[in-house]
Tab-separated table of C-alpha atoms and ligand atoms in Angstrom:
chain	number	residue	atom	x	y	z
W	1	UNK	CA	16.249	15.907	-0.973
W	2	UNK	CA	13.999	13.181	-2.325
W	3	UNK	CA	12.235	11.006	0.240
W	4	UNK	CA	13.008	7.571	0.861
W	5	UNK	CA	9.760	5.486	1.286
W	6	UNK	CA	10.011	1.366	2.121
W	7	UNK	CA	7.416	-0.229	0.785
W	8	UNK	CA	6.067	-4.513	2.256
W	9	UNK	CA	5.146	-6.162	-0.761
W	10	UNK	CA	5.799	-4.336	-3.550
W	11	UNK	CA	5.867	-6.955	-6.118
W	12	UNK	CA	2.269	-6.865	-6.718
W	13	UNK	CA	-1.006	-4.809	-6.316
W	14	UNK	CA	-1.657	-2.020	-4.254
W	15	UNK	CA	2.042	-1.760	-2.940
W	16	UNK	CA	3.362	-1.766	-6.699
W	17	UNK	CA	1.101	0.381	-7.813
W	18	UNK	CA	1.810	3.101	-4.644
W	19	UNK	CA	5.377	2.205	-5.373
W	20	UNK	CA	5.030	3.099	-9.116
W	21	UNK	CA	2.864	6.682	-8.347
W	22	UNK	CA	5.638	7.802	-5.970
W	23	UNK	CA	8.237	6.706	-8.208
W	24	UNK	CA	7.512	8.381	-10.938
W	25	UNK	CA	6.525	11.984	-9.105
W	26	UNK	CA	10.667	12.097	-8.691
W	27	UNK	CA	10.470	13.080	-5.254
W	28	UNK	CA	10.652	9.520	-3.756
W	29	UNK	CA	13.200	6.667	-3.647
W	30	UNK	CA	10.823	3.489	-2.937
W	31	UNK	CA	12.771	0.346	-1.524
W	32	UNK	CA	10.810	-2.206	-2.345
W	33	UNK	CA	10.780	-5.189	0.283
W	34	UNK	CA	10.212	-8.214	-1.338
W	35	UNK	CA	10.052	-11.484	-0.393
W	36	UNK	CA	10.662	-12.808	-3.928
W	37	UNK	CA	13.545	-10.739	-5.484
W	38	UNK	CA	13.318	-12.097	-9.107
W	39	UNK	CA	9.175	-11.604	-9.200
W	40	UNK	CA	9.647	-8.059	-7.533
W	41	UNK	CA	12.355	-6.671	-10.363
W	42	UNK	CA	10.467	-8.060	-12.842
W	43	UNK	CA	7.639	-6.193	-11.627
W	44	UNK	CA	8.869	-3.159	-11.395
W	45	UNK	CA	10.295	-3.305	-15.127
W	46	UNK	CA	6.794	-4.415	-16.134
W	47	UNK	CA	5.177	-1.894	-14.612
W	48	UNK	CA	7.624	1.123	-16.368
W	49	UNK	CA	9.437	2.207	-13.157
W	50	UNK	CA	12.906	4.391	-14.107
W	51	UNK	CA	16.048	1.863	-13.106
W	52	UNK	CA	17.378	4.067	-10.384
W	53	UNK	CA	13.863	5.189	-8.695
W	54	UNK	CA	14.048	2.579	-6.957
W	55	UNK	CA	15.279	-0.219	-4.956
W	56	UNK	CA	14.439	-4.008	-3.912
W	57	UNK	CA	15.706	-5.656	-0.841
W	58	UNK	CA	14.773	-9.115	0.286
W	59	UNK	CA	12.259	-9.169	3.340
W	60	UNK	CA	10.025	-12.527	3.784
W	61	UNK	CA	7.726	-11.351	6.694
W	62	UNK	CA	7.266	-15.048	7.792
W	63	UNK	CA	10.652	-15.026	9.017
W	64	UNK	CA	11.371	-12.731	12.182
W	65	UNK	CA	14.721	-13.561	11.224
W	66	UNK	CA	14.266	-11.890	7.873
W	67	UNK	CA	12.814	-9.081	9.221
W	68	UNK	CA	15.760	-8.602	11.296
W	69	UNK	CA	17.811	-9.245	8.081
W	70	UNK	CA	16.069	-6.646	6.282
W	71	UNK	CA	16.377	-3.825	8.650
W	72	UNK	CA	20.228	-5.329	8.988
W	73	UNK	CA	20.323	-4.540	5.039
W	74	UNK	CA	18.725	-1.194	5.042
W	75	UNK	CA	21.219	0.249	7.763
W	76	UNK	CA	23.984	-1.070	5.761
W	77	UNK	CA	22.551	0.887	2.846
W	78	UNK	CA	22.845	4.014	4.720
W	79	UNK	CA	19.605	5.522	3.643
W	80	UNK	CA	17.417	7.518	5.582
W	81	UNK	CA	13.682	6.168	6.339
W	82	UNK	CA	11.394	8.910	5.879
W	83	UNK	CA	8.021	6.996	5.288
W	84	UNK	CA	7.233	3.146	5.960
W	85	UNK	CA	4.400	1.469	4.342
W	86	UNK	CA	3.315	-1.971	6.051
W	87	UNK	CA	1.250	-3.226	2.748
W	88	UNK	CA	2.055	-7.007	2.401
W	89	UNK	CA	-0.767	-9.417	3.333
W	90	UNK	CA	-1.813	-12.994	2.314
W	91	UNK	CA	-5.436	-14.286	2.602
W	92	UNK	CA	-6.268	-17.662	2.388
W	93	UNK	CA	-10.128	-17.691	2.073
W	94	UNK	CA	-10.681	-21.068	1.822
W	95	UNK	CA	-8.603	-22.724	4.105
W	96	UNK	CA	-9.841	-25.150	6.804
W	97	UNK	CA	-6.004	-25.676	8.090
W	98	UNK	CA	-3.420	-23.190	9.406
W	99	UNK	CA	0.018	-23.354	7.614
W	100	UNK	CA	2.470	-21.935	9.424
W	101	UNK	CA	5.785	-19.204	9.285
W	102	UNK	CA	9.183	-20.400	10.464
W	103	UNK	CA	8.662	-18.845	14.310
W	104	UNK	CA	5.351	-21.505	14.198
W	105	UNK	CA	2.565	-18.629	14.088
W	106	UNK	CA	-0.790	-18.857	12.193
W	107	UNK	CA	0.652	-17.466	8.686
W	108	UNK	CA	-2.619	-14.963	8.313
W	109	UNK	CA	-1.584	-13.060	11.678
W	110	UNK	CA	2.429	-14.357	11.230
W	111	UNK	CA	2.748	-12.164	8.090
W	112	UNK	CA	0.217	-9.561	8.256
W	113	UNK	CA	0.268	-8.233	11.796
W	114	UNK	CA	3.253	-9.995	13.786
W	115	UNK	CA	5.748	-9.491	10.796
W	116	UNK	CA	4.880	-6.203	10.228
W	117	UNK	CA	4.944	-5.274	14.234
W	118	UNK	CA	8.544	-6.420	14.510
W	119	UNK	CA	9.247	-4.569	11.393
W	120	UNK	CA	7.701	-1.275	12.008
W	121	UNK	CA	9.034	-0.955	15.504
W	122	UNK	CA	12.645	-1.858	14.661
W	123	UNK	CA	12.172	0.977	12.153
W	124	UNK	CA	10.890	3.534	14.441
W	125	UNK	CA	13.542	4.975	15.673
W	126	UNK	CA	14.865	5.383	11.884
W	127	UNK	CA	11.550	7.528	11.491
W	128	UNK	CA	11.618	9.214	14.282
W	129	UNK	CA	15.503	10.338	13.339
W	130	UNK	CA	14.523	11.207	9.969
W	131	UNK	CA	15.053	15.456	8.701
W	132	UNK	CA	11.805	14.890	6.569
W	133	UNK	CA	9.283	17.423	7.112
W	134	UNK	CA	6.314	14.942	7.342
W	135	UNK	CA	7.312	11.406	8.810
W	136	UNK	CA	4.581	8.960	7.971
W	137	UNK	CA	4.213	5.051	9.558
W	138	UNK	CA	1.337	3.548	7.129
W	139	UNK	CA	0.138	0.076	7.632
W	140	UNK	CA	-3.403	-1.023	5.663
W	141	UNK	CA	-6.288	-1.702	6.775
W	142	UNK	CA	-9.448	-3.264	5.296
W	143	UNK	CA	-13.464	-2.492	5.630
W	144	UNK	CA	-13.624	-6.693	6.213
W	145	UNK	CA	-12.170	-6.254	9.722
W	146	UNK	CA	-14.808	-3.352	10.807
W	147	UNK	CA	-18.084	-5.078	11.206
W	148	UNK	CA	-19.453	-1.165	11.583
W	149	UNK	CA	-20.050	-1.670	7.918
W	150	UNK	CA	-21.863	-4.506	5.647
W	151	UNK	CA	-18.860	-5.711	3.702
W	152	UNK	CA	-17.605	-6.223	7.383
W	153	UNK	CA	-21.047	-8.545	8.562
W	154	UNK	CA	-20.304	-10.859	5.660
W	155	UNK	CA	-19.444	-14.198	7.824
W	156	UNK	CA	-16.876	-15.037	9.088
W	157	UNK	CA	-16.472	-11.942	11.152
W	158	UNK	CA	-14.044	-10.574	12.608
W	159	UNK	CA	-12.972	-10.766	16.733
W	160	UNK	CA	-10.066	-11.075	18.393
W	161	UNK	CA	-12.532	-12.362	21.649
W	162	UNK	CA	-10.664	-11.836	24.768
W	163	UNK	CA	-6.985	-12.845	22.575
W	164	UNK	CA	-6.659	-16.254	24.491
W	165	UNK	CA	-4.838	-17.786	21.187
W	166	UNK	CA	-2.743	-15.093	20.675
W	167	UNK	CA	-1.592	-15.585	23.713
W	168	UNK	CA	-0.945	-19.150	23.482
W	169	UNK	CA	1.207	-18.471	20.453
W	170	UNK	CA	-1.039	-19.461	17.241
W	171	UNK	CA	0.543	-22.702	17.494
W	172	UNK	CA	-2.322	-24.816	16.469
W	173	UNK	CA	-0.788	-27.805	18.010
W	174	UNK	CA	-2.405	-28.033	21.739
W	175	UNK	CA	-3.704	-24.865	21.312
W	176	UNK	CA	-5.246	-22.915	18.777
W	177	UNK	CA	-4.439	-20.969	15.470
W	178	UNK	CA	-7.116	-18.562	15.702
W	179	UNK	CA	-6.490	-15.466	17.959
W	180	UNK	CA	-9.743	-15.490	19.330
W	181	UNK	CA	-9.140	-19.309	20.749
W	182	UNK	CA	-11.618	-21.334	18.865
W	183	UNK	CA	-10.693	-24.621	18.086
W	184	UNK	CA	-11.598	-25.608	14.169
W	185	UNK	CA	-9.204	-23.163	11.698
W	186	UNK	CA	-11.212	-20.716	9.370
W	187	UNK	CA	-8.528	-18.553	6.945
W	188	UNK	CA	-10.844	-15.689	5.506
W	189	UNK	CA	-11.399	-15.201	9.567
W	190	UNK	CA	-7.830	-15.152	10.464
W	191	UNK	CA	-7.563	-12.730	7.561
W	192	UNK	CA	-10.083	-10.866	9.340
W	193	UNK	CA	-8.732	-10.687	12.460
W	194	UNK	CA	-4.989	-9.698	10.841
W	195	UNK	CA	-6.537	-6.616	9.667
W	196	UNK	CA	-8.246	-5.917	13.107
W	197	UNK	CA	-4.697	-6.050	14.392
W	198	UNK	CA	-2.991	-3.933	11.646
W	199	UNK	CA	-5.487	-1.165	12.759
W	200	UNK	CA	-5.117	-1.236	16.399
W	201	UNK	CA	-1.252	-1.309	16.303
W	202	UNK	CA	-1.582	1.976	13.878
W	203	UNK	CA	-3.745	3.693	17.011
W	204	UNK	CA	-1.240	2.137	19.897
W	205	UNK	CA	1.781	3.604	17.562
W	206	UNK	CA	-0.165	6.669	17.631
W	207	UNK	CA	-0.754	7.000	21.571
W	208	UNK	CA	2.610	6.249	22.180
W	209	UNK	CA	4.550	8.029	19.909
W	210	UNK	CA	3.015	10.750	18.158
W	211	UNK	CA	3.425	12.954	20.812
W	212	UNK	CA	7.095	12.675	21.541
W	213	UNK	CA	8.077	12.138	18.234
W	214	UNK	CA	6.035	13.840	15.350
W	215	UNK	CA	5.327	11.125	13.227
W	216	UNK	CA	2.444	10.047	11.471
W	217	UNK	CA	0.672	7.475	11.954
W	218	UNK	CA	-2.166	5.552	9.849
W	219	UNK	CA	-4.757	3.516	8.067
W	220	UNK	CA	-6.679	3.216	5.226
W	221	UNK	CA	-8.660	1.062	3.013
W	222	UNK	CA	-8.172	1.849	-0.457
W	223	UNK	CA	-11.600	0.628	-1.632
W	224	UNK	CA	-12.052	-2.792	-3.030
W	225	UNK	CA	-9.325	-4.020	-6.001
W	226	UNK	CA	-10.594	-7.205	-6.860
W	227	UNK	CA	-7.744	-7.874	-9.295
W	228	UNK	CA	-5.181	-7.392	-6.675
W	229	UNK	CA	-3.336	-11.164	-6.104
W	230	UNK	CA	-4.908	-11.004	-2.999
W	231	UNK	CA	-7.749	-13.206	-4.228
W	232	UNK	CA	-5.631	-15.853	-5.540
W	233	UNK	CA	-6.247	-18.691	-3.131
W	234	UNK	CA	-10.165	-18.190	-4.045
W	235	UNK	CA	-11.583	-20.844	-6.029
W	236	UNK	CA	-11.733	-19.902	-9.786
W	237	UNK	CA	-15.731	-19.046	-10.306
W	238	UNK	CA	-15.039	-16.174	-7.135
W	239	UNK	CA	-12.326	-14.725	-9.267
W	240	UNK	CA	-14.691	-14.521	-12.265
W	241	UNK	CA	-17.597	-12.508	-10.442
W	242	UNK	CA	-15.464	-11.010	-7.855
W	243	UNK	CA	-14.132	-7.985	-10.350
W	244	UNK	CA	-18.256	-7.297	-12.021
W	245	UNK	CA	-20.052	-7.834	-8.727
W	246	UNK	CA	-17.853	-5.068	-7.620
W	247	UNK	CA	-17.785	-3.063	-10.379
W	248	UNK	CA	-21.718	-3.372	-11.093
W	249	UNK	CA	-23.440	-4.449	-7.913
W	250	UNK	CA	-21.380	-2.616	-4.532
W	251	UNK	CA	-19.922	-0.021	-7.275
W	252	UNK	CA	-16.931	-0.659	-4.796
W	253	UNK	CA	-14.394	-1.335	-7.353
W	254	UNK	CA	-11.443	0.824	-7.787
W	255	UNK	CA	-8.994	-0.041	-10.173
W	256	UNK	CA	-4.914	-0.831	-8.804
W	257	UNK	CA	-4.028	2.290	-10.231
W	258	UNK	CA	-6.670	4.431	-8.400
W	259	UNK	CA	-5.804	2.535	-4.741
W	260	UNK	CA	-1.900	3.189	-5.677
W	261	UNK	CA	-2.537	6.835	-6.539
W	262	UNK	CA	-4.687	6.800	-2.639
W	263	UNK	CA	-1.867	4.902	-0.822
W	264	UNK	CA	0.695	7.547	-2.615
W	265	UNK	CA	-1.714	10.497	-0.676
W	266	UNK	CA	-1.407	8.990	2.413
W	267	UNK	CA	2.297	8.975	2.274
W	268	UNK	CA	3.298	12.173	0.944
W	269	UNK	CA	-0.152	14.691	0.627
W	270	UNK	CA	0.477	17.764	2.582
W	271	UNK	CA	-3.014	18.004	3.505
W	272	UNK	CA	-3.069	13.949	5.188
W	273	UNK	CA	-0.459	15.017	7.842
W	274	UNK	CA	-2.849	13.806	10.586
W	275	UNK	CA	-1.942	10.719	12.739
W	276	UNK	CA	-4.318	8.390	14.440
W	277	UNK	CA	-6.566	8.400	10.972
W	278	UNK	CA	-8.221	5.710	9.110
W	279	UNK	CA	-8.319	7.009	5.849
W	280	UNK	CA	-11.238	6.092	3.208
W	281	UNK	CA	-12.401	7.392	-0.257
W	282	UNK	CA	-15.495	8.509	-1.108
W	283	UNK	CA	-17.246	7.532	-5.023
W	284	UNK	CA	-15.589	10.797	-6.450
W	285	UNK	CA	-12.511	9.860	-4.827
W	286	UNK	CA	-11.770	11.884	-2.181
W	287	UNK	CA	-10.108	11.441	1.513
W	288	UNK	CA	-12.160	11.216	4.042
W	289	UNK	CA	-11.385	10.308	8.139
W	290	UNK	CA	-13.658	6.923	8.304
W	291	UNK	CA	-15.025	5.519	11.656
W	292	UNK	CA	-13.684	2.213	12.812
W	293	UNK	CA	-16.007	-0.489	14.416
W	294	UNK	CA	-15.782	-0.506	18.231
W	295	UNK	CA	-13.364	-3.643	18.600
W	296	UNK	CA	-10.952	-2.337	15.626
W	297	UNK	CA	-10.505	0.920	17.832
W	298	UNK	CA	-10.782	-0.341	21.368
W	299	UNK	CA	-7.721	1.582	23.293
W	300	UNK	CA	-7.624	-1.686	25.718
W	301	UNK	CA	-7.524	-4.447	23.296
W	302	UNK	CA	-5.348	-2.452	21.232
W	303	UNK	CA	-2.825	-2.183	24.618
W	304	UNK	CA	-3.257	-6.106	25.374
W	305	UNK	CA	-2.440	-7.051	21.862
W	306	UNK	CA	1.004	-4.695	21.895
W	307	UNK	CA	1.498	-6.675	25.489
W	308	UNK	CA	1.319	-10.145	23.678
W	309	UNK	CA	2.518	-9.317	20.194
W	310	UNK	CA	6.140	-7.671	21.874
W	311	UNK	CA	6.178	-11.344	23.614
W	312	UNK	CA	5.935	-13.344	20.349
W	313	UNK	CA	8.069	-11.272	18.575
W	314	UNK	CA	10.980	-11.342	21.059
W	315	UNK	CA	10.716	-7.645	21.910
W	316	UNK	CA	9.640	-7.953	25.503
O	1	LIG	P1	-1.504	-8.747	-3.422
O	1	LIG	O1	-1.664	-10.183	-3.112
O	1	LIG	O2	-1.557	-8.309	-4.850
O	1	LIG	O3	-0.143	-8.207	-2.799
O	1	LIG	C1	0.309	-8.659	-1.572
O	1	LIG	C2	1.793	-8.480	-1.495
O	1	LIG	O4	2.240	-9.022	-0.244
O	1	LIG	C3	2.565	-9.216	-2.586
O	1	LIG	O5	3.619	-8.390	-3.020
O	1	LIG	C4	3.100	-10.427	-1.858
O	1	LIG	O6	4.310	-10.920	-2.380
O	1	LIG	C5	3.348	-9.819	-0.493
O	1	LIG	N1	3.560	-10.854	0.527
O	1	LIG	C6	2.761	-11.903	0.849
O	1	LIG	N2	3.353	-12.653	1.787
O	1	LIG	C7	4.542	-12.069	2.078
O	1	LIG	C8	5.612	-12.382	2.949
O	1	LIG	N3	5.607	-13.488	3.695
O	1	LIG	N4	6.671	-11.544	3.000
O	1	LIG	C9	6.720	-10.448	2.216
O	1	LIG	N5	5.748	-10.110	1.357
O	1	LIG	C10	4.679	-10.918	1.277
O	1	LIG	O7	-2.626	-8.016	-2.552
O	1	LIG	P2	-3.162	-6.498	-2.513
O	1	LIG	O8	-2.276	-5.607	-3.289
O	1	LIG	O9	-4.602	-6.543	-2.816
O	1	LIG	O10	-3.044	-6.195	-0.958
O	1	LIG	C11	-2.180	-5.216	-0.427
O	1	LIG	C12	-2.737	-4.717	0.886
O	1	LIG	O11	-3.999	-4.093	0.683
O	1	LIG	C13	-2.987	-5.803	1.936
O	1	LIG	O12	-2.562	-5.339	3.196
O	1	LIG	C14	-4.491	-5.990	1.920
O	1	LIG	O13	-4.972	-6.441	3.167
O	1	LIG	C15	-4.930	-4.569	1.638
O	1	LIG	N6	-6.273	-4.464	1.090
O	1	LIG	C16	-6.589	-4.995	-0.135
O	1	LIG	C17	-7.877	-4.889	-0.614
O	1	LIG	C18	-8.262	-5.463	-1.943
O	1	LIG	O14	-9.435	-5.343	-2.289
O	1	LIG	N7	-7.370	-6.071	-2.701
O	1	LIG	C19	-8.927	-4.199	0.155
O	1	LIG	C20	-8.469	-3.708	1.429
O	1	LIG	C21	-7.195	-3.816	1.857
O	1	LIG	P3	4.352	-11.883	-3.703
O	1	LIG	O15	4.216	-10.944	-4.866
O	1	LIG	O16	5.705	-12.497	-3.598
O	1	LIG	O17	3.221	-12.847	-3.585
């Protein structure tokens, strides 16, 4: 039978282009989870997907409720889940305020990492039920969060410090919106430190469920896309240079089409059935298991922030 992949943030990017590569191999249904339906279909008709190969369902990640809805909506579909792909992100690079998601978290961390923790382990046990030969949990990662490299020592960098704000709920109000504690907001750091946390949750899935269930787990960063939307809070002269300086200077660039045709490896290449991996790509564009900096892989920050995220979340 063909697979059945779910897909965060599909309208745009990296996740339609993955969603688009898989489509169009025939072996995958991709439910695309969109948090704007209209921008999402249009999408996919823009970018040449058969009707049929796929499906959108609403899923706003900076709503707990709408994750709930979502995984409400996919039950009722009665598909099976063979491969989940936690792609959606926002950065805000030049923000100096937190905004906030309907629960009242830091929207960086909200959507990125606490969304996509409620989502992914409400979803597990549709994974872990699955007939697929190779069940696959995905959720991206980024080079910016690993300050093992030099795109990751570009300031702000990334810490989670000892997760004091986390813990006091990314409120902002009486507290603070940074997870690290630190009083004055900085987005491209919250950013950051949303990717630090999509990476540990991929190795905490791993140590507590590969075992006993089989499934994949992992990471990746697809190599820099500087077209994606991603960059769309950046002020306009970034936007210009961002795409050459890549292209010319790092030679970092890859195209949307290349990082969709990566992401579509990770969930269905025979050979990438190995969990606990943070996958990378070298310049002639092959797989590779990358390193990740010592915070982004530290076993006890990784169990504090499962502690503290179930809390937020309503899971524990
Ligand atoms: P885009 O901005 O193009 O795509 C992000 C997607 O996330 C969009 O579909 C967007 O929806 C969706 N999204 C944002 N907020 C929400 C929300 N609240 N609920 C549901 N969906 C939401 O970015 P990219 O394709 O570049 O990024 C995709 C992933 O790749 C991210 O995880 C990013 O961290 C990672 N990445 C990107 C790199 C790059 O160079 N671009 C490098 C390394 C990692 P909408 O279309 O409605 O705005």
């Amino acid at each position: 039978r063909q697979g059945v992949v779910v897909i965060t943030g599909a309208s745009s990017g990296l996740g339609l282009a993955a969603a688009k590569a898989l489509a169009e191999t025939g072996k995958w249904h991709v439910v695309m989870a969109c948090r704007d339906f209209l921008k999402a279909a249009k999408a996919a008709k823009g970018a040449g997907m058969a009707e049929g190969s796929y499906t959108i369902m609403h899923l706003d990640l900076a709503s707990l409720d709408s994750v709930r809805q979502f995984v409400d909506n996919f039950h009722r579909a009665g598909m099976p889940l063979d491969s989940l792909v936690c792609n959606a992100a926002i950065y805000r690079p030049t923000a100096r305020t937190p905004t906030f998601t309907a629960d009242g978290y830091e929207m960086s961390v909200g959507v990125n990492h606490l969304g996509h923790f409620l989502l992914a382990r409400l979803l597990l046990h549709d994974l872990d039920k699955s007939d697929y030969p190779s069940r696959r949990l995905i959720i991206l990662g980024s080079i910016t969060g690993n300050t093992n490299t030099l795109a990751g020592n570009i300031p702000p960098k990334a810490g989670l410090g000892d997760l004091r704000g986390l813990a006091g709920g990314l409120r902002g109000q009486n507290g603070s919106a940074m997870i690290d504690g630190s009083e004055s907001f900085d987005g491209a750091k919250a950013y950051k430190d949303s990717k630090i946390c999509n990476m540990l949750t991929m190795q905490e899935l791993h140590r507590r469920y590969h075992e006993e269930t089989g499934i994949t787990f992992a990471s990746l960063y697809p190599g820099c896309i500087a077209t994606t939307g991603l960059f769309r809070e950046h002020i306009p002269l970034f936007r210009l240079l961002f795409p050459p300086f890549q292209k010319f200077i790092t030679k970092g660039f890859v195209s949307e089409a290349e990082s969709g045709k990566r992401l579509a490896q990770v969930v269905s290449d025979p050979s990438l059935t190995k969990s606990g991996v943070y996958w990378s790509w070298n310049k002639d564009s092959a797989s590779f298991e990358n390193q990740l900096s010592k915070e982004a892989s530290d076993p006890e920050k990784a169990r504090k922030l499962w502690e503290l995220s179930e809390k937020l979340v309503g899971l524990a």
